[in-house]
């Protein structure tokens, strides 16, 4: 922590030296004491959180930004550039273009149109909106396991939305999709490359084949999973999808999920730069210093934090997104942790698992004689684990994702546990997590001896 402050002060001094040709200006002094008091109050308030930064937090999709991202972001705040226009954020606009081009490279795109944005929701909104500009009045179709915002976003842009079933592996069901396609009027299909609930990866090769037959646009919602193509340990089926990701029409990917960034950093990419024409507008007061592309000319949002671009650029510089590199190895370790956790659960009669993790999310539950009892035990286990500082998450998923043989199916949907092993450190912590789970399970009354 102290080392961080030292580095930040050093970099700030360097930054300020770039502006010493200006006359001294006094910023209003609020008073050190006042600031200190309020800041400590903020620290006090912030204690009311789960410890997202700690490996014993193995619940939701949360992890701390990398040190370099935190520092570069803080440093940029001194200038507080706005990446809407080159006039508001010259250096960080250039950094954004470079950082986004590096992400496009992950999918083999030399040419592309893309920019950073608030997050995955905004990225998806722009992709859906471009599809609507190209295919007005046509439907958006996504799987029942796709992110919940697709339906809402379709409403925002005024297009019909249709949900198709997911198969037992949590992936978009191809037969169900084909029925919908046969009815006609589908403008865009959303392939989720890593579902938020279960980390399932929709079958892209088959979807690409369907695109050829039915001519829809294909958008990959890779907000959570997009970086995993770099992991060397994907299973062959998942690998096939990542290898062909570059063939879709648009991609949403969230640097603030697996890209080690603070929140407020999503990214949307289009394969065909020509779609930039839909964004065209005349802003009467923001673009005057340069004929070069201002990012606001290809973005739906107006003001955007240049600090986000600085943080992402710095992270990519320190940890290049190369196969076999440190960043790629971190993703592989996350997946390895998920696989190992899944393996432990499977080998233990107290627990049941759904499909094996495609990326780094495991969904699992205590075994019981009925679906409703599984849900009750999952909630109890969640509470008991949290009491022991093992933080898990709960998810509501179709009961059929689990093998229900011998169980009373008294509900269609089931509450299970969900663990995202997002932090590479998780791998080294599995024994500790497993011990805590054992204690929590005993306290929650998870007992395999009553089961046949
Ligand atoms: C997280 C997520 C989103 C939403 O992204 P935000 O950054 O939270 O707005 C959309 N789709 C998928 C698959 C996600 O995992």
Coordinates of C-alpha atoms and ligand atoms in Angstrom, one line a residue:
X1 CA 0.0 0.0 0.0
X2 CA 2.8 2.5 1.0
X3 CA 4.7 1.4 -2.1
X4 CA 1.7 2.3 -4.2
X5 CA 1.4 5.8 -2.8
X6 CA 5.2 6.3 -3.4
X7 CA 4.8 5.2 -7.0
X8 CA 1.8 7.4 -7.5
X9 CA 3.5 10.5 -6.0
X10 CA 6.5 9.9 -8.3
X11 CA 4.4 9.5 -11.4
X12 CA 2.3 12.6 -10.4
X13 CA 5.5 14.7 -10.1
X14 CA 6.5 13.5 -13.5
X15 CA 3.1 14.4 -14.9
X16 CA 3.1 17.8 -13.3
X17 CA 6.5 18.7 -14.7
X18 CA 4.9 18.5 -18.1
X19 CA 2.8 21.6 -17.2
X20 CA 5.4 23.8 -15.5
X21 CA 5.4 26.4 -18.3
X22 CA 2.1 27.7 -16.9
X23 CA 1.9 30.4 -14.2
X24 CA 1.2 29.1 -10.7
X25 CA -2.5 28.7 -9.9
X26 CA -3.9 28.2 -6.5
X27 CA -6.7 25.6 -6.3
X28 CA -9.1 26.2 -3.6
X29 CA -8.0 24.8 -0.3
X30 CA -10.7 22.7 1.4
X31 CA -8.5 22.0 4.4
X32 CA -6.4 18.9 5.0
X33 CA -8.2 18.1 8.2
X34 CA -11.6 18.2 6.7
X35 CA -10.5 15.8 3.9
X36 CA -8.9 13.4 6.3
X37 CA -11.9 13.3 8.5
X38 CA -14.3 12.6 5.6
X39 CA -11.9 10.1 4.0
X40 CA -11.7 8.1 7.2
X41 CA -15.5 8.2 7.3
X42 CA -15.5 6.7 3.8
X43 CA -13.1 4.0 4.8
X44 CA -15.4 3.2 7.7
X45 CA -18.4 3.0 5.4
X46 CA -16.5 0.8 2.9
X47 CA -15.9 -1.8 5.5
X48 CA -19.5 -2.8 5.0
X49 CA -18.6 -5.1 2.0
X50 CA -17.9 -8.7 1.4
X51 CA -14.1 -9.1 1.0
X52 CA -14.2 -9.2 -2.8
X53 CA -10.4 -8.9 -3.0
X54 CA -9.7 -12.0 -1.0
X55 CA -9.4 -15.6 -2.3
X56 CA -12.0 -16.7 0.3
X57 CA -14.5 -14.6 -1.7
X58 CA -15.4 -17.2 -4.4
X59 CA -18.9 -16.0 -5.2
X60 CA -19.9 -13.4 -7.7
X61 CA -17.9 -12.1 -10.7
X62 CA -15.8 -9.7 -8.7
X63 CA -12.2 -9.1 -8.4
X64 CA -9.9 -6.2 -7.6
X65 CA -8.3 -4.3 -10.5
X66 CA -4.6 -4.9 -11.1
X67 CA -2.3 -2.5 -9.2
X68 CA -1.1 -1.0 -12.4
X69 CA -4.7 -0.2 -13.4
X70 CA -5.5 1.3 -10.1
X71 CA -2.4 3.5 -10.2
X72 CA -2.8 4.6 -13.9
X73 CA -6.4 5.4 -13.3
X74 CA -5.6 7.5 -10.2
X75 CA -2.8 9.2 -12.0
X76 CA -5.1 10.1 -15.0
X77 CA -7.6 11.6 -12.6
X78 CA -5.3 14.5 -12.0
X79 CA -5.9 15.5 -15.6
X80 CA -9.4 14.0 -15.7
X81 CA -9.5 13.7 -19.5
X82 CA -12.7 13.1 -21.4
X83 CA -12.5 10.6 -24.2
X84 CA -15.4 12.0 -26.0
X85 CA -13.2 14.2 -28.1
X86 CA -9.5 14.8 -28.8
X87 CA -10.1 18.2 -27.5
X88 CA -11.0 16.8 -24.1
X89 CA -8.6 13.9 -23.9
X90 CA -5.9 13.8 -26.5
X91 CA -3.4 11.4 -24.9
X92 CA -6.1 9.0 -23.5
X93 CA -8.0 8.9 -26.8
X94 CA -4.8 7.7 -28.5
X95 CA -4.4 5.2 -25.6
X96 CA -8.0 4.0 -26.0
X97 CA -7.5 3.4 -29.8
X98 CA -4.4 1.4 -29.1
X99 CA -5.9 -0.6 -26.3
X100 CA -9.1 -1.4 -28.3
X101 CA -7.0 -2.4 -31.3
X102 CA -5.1 -4.8 -29.1
X103 CA -8.4 -6.4 -28.0
X104 CA -9.6 -6.6 -31.6
X105 CA -6.3 -8.4 -32.3
X106 CA -7.4 -11.1 -29.9
X107 CA -10.1 -12.0 -32.4
X108 CA -7.8 -11.6 -35.4
X109 CA -9.3 -8.3 -36.5
X110 CA -6.8 -6.0 -38.2
X111 CA -9.6 -3.6 -39.2
X112 CA -12.4 -3.0 -36.9
X113 CA -14.6 -0.3 -35.4
X114 CA -14.7 -0.2 -31.6
X115 CA -14.4 1.8 -28.4
X116 CA -14.5 1.5 -24.7
X117 CA -17.8 2.2 -22.9
X118 CA -19.5 2.0 -19.5
X119 CA -19.7 -1.8 -19.5
X120 CA -21.1 -4.9 -21.1
X121 CA -24.7 -3.6 -21.0
X122 CA -23.7 -0.5 -23.0
X123 CA -21.5 -2.6 -25.4
X124 CA -24.5 -4.9 -26.1
X125 CA -26.8 -1.9 -26.5
X126 CA -24.6 -0.5 -29.2
X127 CA -24.3 -3.9 -31.0
X128 CA -28.1 -4.4 -30.9
X129 CA -28.7 -0.8 -32.0
X130 CA -26.4 -1.2 -35.0
X131 CA -28.2 -4.4 -35.9
X132 CA -31.5 -2.6 -35.8
X133 CA -30.2 0.1 -38.0
X134 CA -29.2 -2.5 -40.6
X135 CA -32.3 -4.7 -40.1
X136 CA -35.1 -2.5 -38.9
X137 CA -38.2 -4.3 -37.6
X138 CA -36.5 -7.6 -37.2
X139 CA -36.2 -9.6 -34.0
X140 CA -33.4 -10.1 -31.6
X141 CA -33.0 -13.7 -30.4
X142 CA -31.0 -15.0 -27.5
X143 CA -31.0 -18.0 -25.2
X144 CA -32.9 -18.2 -22.0
X145 CA -29.5 -18.2 -20.3
X146 CA -28.3 -15.0 -22.0
X147 CA -27.8 -11.9 -19.9
X148 CA -31.1 -10.5 -18.7
X149 CA -30.4 -7.1 -20.2
X150 CA -30.8 -8.2 -23.8
X151 CA -34.5 -8.4 -23.5
X152 CA -34.6 -5.0 -21.8
X153 CA -32.2 -3.4 -24.3
X154 CA -34.4 -4.7 -27.2
X155 CA -37.3 -2.8 -25.6
X156 CA -35.1 0.3 -25.4
X157 CA -34.4 0.3 -29.1
X158 CA -37.9 -0.8 -29.9
X159 CA -37.4 -4.3 -31.4
X160 CA -39.1 -7.6 -30.6
X161 CA -37.1 -10.0 -28.5
X162 CA -37.5 -13.8 -28.5
X163 CA -35.9 -16.1 -26.0
X164 CA -35.0 -19.6 -27.1
X165 CA -34.4 -22.6 -24.8
X166 CA -31.0 -23.6 -23.4
X167 CA -29.9 -27.2 -23.6
X168 CA -29.0 -29.3 -20.6
X169 CA -25.4 -27.9 -20.8
X170 CA -26.7 -24.3 -20.4
X171 CA -26.0 -23.5 -24.0
X172 CA -28.3 -22.1 -26.6
X173 CA -30.4 -25.0 -27.9
X174 CA -29.8 -25.2 -31.7
X175 CA -33.0 -27.1 -32.5
X176 CA -35.0 -24.5 -30.6
X177 CA -33.2 -21.7 -32.4
X178 CA -33.8 -23.3 -35.8
X179 CA -37.5 -23.4 -35.2
X180 CA -37.5 -19.7 -34.5
X181 CA -35.4 -19.0 -37.5
X182 CA -37.7 -20.9 -39.8
X183 CA -40.5 -18.6 -38.8
X184 CA -38.5 -15.7 -40.3
X185 CA -37.9 -12.1 -39.3
X186 CA -34.8 -12.7 -37.2
X187 CA -32.3 -9.9 -37.6
X188 CA -29.8 -10.7 -34.8
X189 CA -28.8 -13.7 -32.9
X190 CA -26.9 -13.2 -29.6
X191 CA -24.3 -16.0 -28.9
X192 CA -23.3 -15.8 -25.3
X193 CA -19.6 -16.7 -25.0
X194 CA -19.6 -17.5 -21.3
X195 CA -23.0 -17.1 -19.6
X196 CA -23.1 -15.0 -16.5
X197 CA -24.9 -17.7 -14.4
X198 CA -23.0 -20.8 -15.3
X199 CA -20.2 -19.9 -17.6
X200 CA -21.6 -22.0 -20.5
X201 CA -20.4 -21.2 -24.0
X202 CA -22.9 -21.2 -26.9
X203 CA -21.8 -23.4 -29.9
X204 CA -20.4 -20.8 -32.3
X205 CA -19.4 -23.1 -35.2
X206 CA -23.0 -24.3 -35.5
X207 CA -24.4 -20.8 -35.1
X208 CA -22.1 -19.6 -37.9
X209 CA -23.4 -22.4 -40.1
X210 CA -27.0 -21.4 -39.3
X211 CA -26.1 -17.8 -40.2
X212 CA -25.0 -18.9 -43.6
X213 CA -28.4 -20.5 -44.2
X214 CA -30.6 -17.9 -42.6
X215 CA -28.6 -14.7 -43.0
X216 CA -29.0 -13.1 -39.6
X217 CA -26.4 -10.9 -37.9
X218 CA -24.5 -12.7 -35.2
X219 CA -23.4 -10.8 -32.0
X220 CA -21.1 -12.4 -29.4
X221 CA -21.8 -11.4 -25.9
X222 CA -18.4 -12.2 -24.5
X223 CA -18.6 -9.6 -21.7
X224 CA -17.5 -12.1 -19.1
X225 CA -15.8 -14.8 -21.2
X226 CA -14.1 -12.9 -24.1
X227 CA -10.6 -13.1 -22.9
X228 CA -10.6 -16.9 -22.3
X229 CA -9.4 -17.6 -25.9
X230 CA -5.9 -16.9 -24.4
X231 CA -6.2 -19.7 -21.9
X232 CA -4.2 -22.8 -23.0
X233 CA -6.4 -25.3 -21.1
X234 CA -9.9 -25.0 -22.7
X235 CA -11.7 -28.2 -23.6
X236 CA -11.8 -28.9 -27.3
X237 CA -15.5 -27.9 -27.8
X238 CA -15.0 -24.6 -26.1
X239 CA -11.8 -24.0 -28.0
X240 CA -13.7 -24.4 -31.3
X241 CA -15.9 -21.5 -30.4
X242 CA -13.0 -19.2 -29.4
X243 CA -11.1 -20.1 -32.5
X244 CA -14.0 -18.8 -34.6
X245 CA -15.0 -15.8 -32.6
X246 CA -13.5 -13.5 -35.2
X247 CA -16.2 -14.5 -37.6
X248 CA -19.1 -12.9 -35.8
X249 CA -20.3 -9.4 -36.7
X250 CA -19.9 -7.7 -33.3
X251 CA -18.4 -8.5 -29.9
X252 CA -19.0 -7.2 -26.4
X253 CA -16.1 -7.8 -24.0
X254 CA -15.7 -6.3 -20.5
X255 CA -12.2 -5.3 -19.4
X256 CA -13.8 -4.7 -16.0
X257 CA -14.6 -8.4 -15.7
X258 CA -11.6 -10.5 -16.7
X259 CA -9.4 -7.6 -17.9
X260 CA -8.2 -6.5 -14.5
X261 CA -9.9 -3.1 -14.7
X262 CA -12.0 -1.0 -12.3
X263 CA -15.7 -0.8 -13.1
X264 CA -16.7 1.4 -16.0
X265 CA -14.7 -0.4 -18.6
X266 CA -16.6 -2.3 -21.3
X267 CA -15.7 -2.6 -25.0
X268 CA -17.8 -3.0 -28.1
X269 CA -16.2 -4.1 -31.4
X270 CA -17.6 -4.4 -35.0
X271 CA -15.9 -6.4 -37.7
X272 CA -17.1 -4.0 -40.4
X273 CA -15.8 -0.5 -39.7
X274 CA -18.5 0.8 -42.2
X275 CA -21.1 0.6 -39.5
X276 CA -19.5 3.8 -38.1
X277 CA -21.8 5.7 -40.4
X278 CA -24.7 5.1 -38.1
X279 CA -23.0 7.0 -35.3
X280 CA -22.4 10.0 -37.4
X281 CA -23.6 13.3 -36.0
X282 CA -22.6 16.9 -35.9
X283 CA -21.6 18.1 -32.5
X284 CA -21.5 21.9 -32.7
X285 CA -18.9 22.5 -30.0
X286 CA -16.8 19.5 -29.3
X287 CA -14.7 18.6 -32.4
X288 CA -12.5 21.4 -33.5
X289 CA -8.8 20.8 -32.8
X290 CA -8.2 17.9 -35.1
X291 CA -9.6 16.2 -38.3
X292 CA -8.6 12.9 -36.8
X293 CA -11.3 10.6 -35.4
X294 CA -12.8 11.7 -32.2
X295 CA -14.1 8.7 -30.3
X296 CA -17.4 10.5 -29.6
X297 CA -18.0 10.2 -33.3
X298 CA -18.3 6.5 -33.0
X299 CA -19.8 6.1 -29.6
X300 CA -23.4 6.5 -28.3
X301 CA -22.2 7.9 -25.0
X302 CA -20.9 11.4 -24.9
X303 CA -18.5 12.0 -22.0
X304 CA -16.4 9.0 -21.1
X305 CA -13.5 8.6 -18.6
X306 CA -10.1 8.9 -20.2
X307 CA -8.8 7.4 -17.0
X308 CA -10.3 4.1 -18.0
X309 CA -8.3 4.1 -21.2
X310 CA -5.1 5.0 -19.3
X311 CA -5.7 2.1 -16.9
X312 CA -6.4 -0.4 -19.6
X313 CA -3.5 0.7 -21.8
X314 CA -1.1 0.5 -18.8
X315 CA -2.4 -3.0 -17.9
X316 CA -1.9 -4.3 -21.4
X317 CA 1.5 -2.7 -21.5
X318 CA 2.6 -4.5 -18.3
X319 CA 0.7 -7.7 -19.1
X320 CA 0.5 -8.1 -22.8
X321 CA -2.4 -10.3 -24.0
X322 CA -0.1 -12.9 -25.6
X323 CA -0.7 -16.7 -25.5
X324 CA 1.6 -18.1 -22.8
X325 CA 2.1 -14.7 -21.2
X326 CA 1.4 -13.8 -17.5
X327 CA -2.1 -12.5 -18.3
X328 CA -3.0 -15.7 -20.3
X329 CA -1.6 -17.9 -17.5
X330 CA -3.8 -16.1 -15.0
X331 CA -6.9 -17.1 -17.0
X332 CA -5.7 -20.7 -17.3
X333 CA -5.2 -20.8 -13.5
X334 CA -8.7 -19.6 -12.9
X335 CA -10.1 -22.3 -15.2
X336 CA -7.9 -24.9 -13.5
X337 CA -9.2 -23.9 -10.1
X338 CA -12.8 -24.2 -11.3
X339 CA -12.0 -27.7 -12.7
X340 CA -10.4 -28.8 -9.5
X341 CA -13.3 -27.5 -7.4
X342 CA -15.7 -29.3 -9.7
X343 CA -13.7 -32.5 -9.3
X344 CA -13.7 -32.3 -5.5
X345 CA -17.5 -31.8 -5.5
X346 CA -18.1 -34.6 -7.9
X347 CA -16.1 -37.0 -5.8
X348 CA -18.0 -36.2 -2.7
X349 CA -21.4 -37.7 -2.0
X350 CA -22.7 -34.7 -0.1
X351 CA -22.7 -32.6 -3.3
X352 CA -23.9 -32.6 -6.9
X353 CA -22.6 -30.6 -9.8
X354 CA -24.1 -29.6 -13.1
X355 CA -22.0 -29.7 -16.3
X356 CA -18.2 -29.3 -15.9
X357 CA -17.1 -25.7 -16.1
X358 CA -16.3 -24.4 -19.6
X359 CA -14.5 -21.4 -18.1
X360 CA -14.1 -20.5 -14.4
X361 CA -17.6 -20.7 -13.0
X362 CA -18.9 -23.8 -11.1
X363 CA -22.5 -24.3 -10.3
X364 CA -23.2 -26.9 -7.6
X365 CA -25.5 -27.8 -4.8
X366 CA -25.8 -30.1 -1.8
X367 CA -27.6 -33.3 -2.6
X368 CA -31.0 -34.0 -1.2
X369 CA -34.1 -36.1 -1.9
X370 CA -36.1 -33.3 -3.6
X371 CA -35.4 -30.2 -5.7
X372 CA -37.0 -27.9 -3.1
X373 CA -34.8 -29.4 -0.4
X374 CA -31.7 -28.8 -2.5
X375 CA -32.7 -25.2 -2.8
X376 CA -33.3 -24.9 1.0
X377 CA -29.9 -26.5 1.7
X378 CA -28.1 -24.3 -0.8
X379 CA -29.4 -21.2 1.0
X380 CA -28.4 -22.6 4.4
X381 CA -25.0 -23.6 3.2
X382 CA -24.5 -20.1 1.7
X383 CA -25.3 -18.5 5.1
X384 CA -23.1 -20.9 7.1
X385 CA -20.2 -20.5 4.7
X386 CA -20.4 -16.7 4.9
X387 CA -20.3 -17.0 8.7
X388 CA -16.9 -18.7 8.3
X389 CA -15.7 -16.1 5.8
X390 CA -16.1 -18.4 2.8
X391 CA -18.1 -16.3 0.4
X392 CA -20.2 -18.0 -2.2
X393 CA -23.0 -16.9 -4.5
X394 CA -26.4 -18.3 -5.1
X395 CA -28.0 -18.8 -8.6
X396 CA -31.5 -19.7 -9.7
X397 CA -31.2 -22.1 -12.6
X398 CA -33.3 -24.7 -14.4
X399 CA -33.3 -27.9 -12.3
X400 CA -32.7 -30.0 -15.4
X401 CA -29.1 -28.7 -15.5
X402 CA -28.5 -31.3 -12.7
X403 CA -28.9 -35.0 -12.9
X404 CA -32.2 -35.5 -11.0
X405 CA -32.2 -39.3 -11.0
X406 CA -33.8 -40.6 -7.9
X407 CA -34.9 -37.1 -6.8
X408 CA -38.4 -35.7 -6.3
X409 CA -38.8 -33.0 -9.0
X410 CA -41.1 -30.8 -7.1
X411 CA -39.9 -27.6 -8.8
X412 CA -38.7 -26.6 -12.3
X413 CA -36.1 -24.2 -11.0
X414 CA -33.5 -24.7 -8.3
X415 CA -31.4 -22.5 -6.1
X416 CA -27.8 -23.7 -6.3
X417 CA -24.4 -22.4 -5.3
X418 CA -22.3 -20.6 -7.8
X419 CA -18.6 -19.9 -7.5
X420 CA -16.6 -17.8 -9.9
X421 CA -12.9 -18.6 -9.5
X422 CA -11.9 -15.4 -11.1
X423 CA -8.7 -14.8 -9.1
X424 CA -5.7 -16.7 -10.2
X425 CA -4.8 -17.0 -6.5
X426 CA -7.9 -19.2 -6.0
X427 CA -5.9 -22.2 -7.2
X428 CA -3.6 -22.1 -4.3
X429 CA -6.4 -21.6 -1.8
X430 CA -8.6 -24.6 -2.7
X431 CA -7.6 -26.7 0.4
X432 CA -8.5 -23.8 2.7
X433 CA -11.8 -23.2 0.8
X434 CA -12.6 -26.9 1.0
X435 CA -12.0 -27.1 4.7
X436 CA -14.3 -24.1 5.3
X437 CA -16.9 -25.7 3.1
X438 CA -16.8 -28.9 5.2
X439 CA -17.4 -27.0 8.4
X440 CA -20.2 -25.0 6.8
X441 CA -21.8 -28.1 5.3
X442 CA -21.9 -29.8 8.8
X443 CA -23.5 -26.7 10.3
X444 CA -26.1 -26.4 7.5
X445 CA -27.1 -30.0 8.0
X446 CA -25.8 -31.2 4.7
X447 CA -25.7 -34.9 5.3
X448 CA -25.2 -37.6 2.7
X449 CA -25.9 -40.5 5.1
X450 CA -29.7 -40.0 4.6
X451 CA -29.3 -40.4 0.8
X452 CA -29.4 -43.6 -1.1
Ligands
LIG1 C1 -21.7 -9.0 -17.0 C2 -22.4 -9.4 -18.3 C3 -23.1 -8.4 -19.0 C4 -23.4 -7.1 -18.4 O1 -22.2 -6.3 -18.4 P1 -22.1 -5.1 -17.4 O2 -20.6 -4.8 -17.5 O3 -22.4 -5.6 -16.0 O4 -23.0 -4.0 -17.8 C5 -23.7 -8.8 -20.2 N1 -23.5 -10.0 -20.7 C6 -22.8 -11.0 -20.0 C7 -22.6 -12.3 -20.6 C8 -22.2 -10.7 -18.8 O5 -21.5 -11.6 -18.1

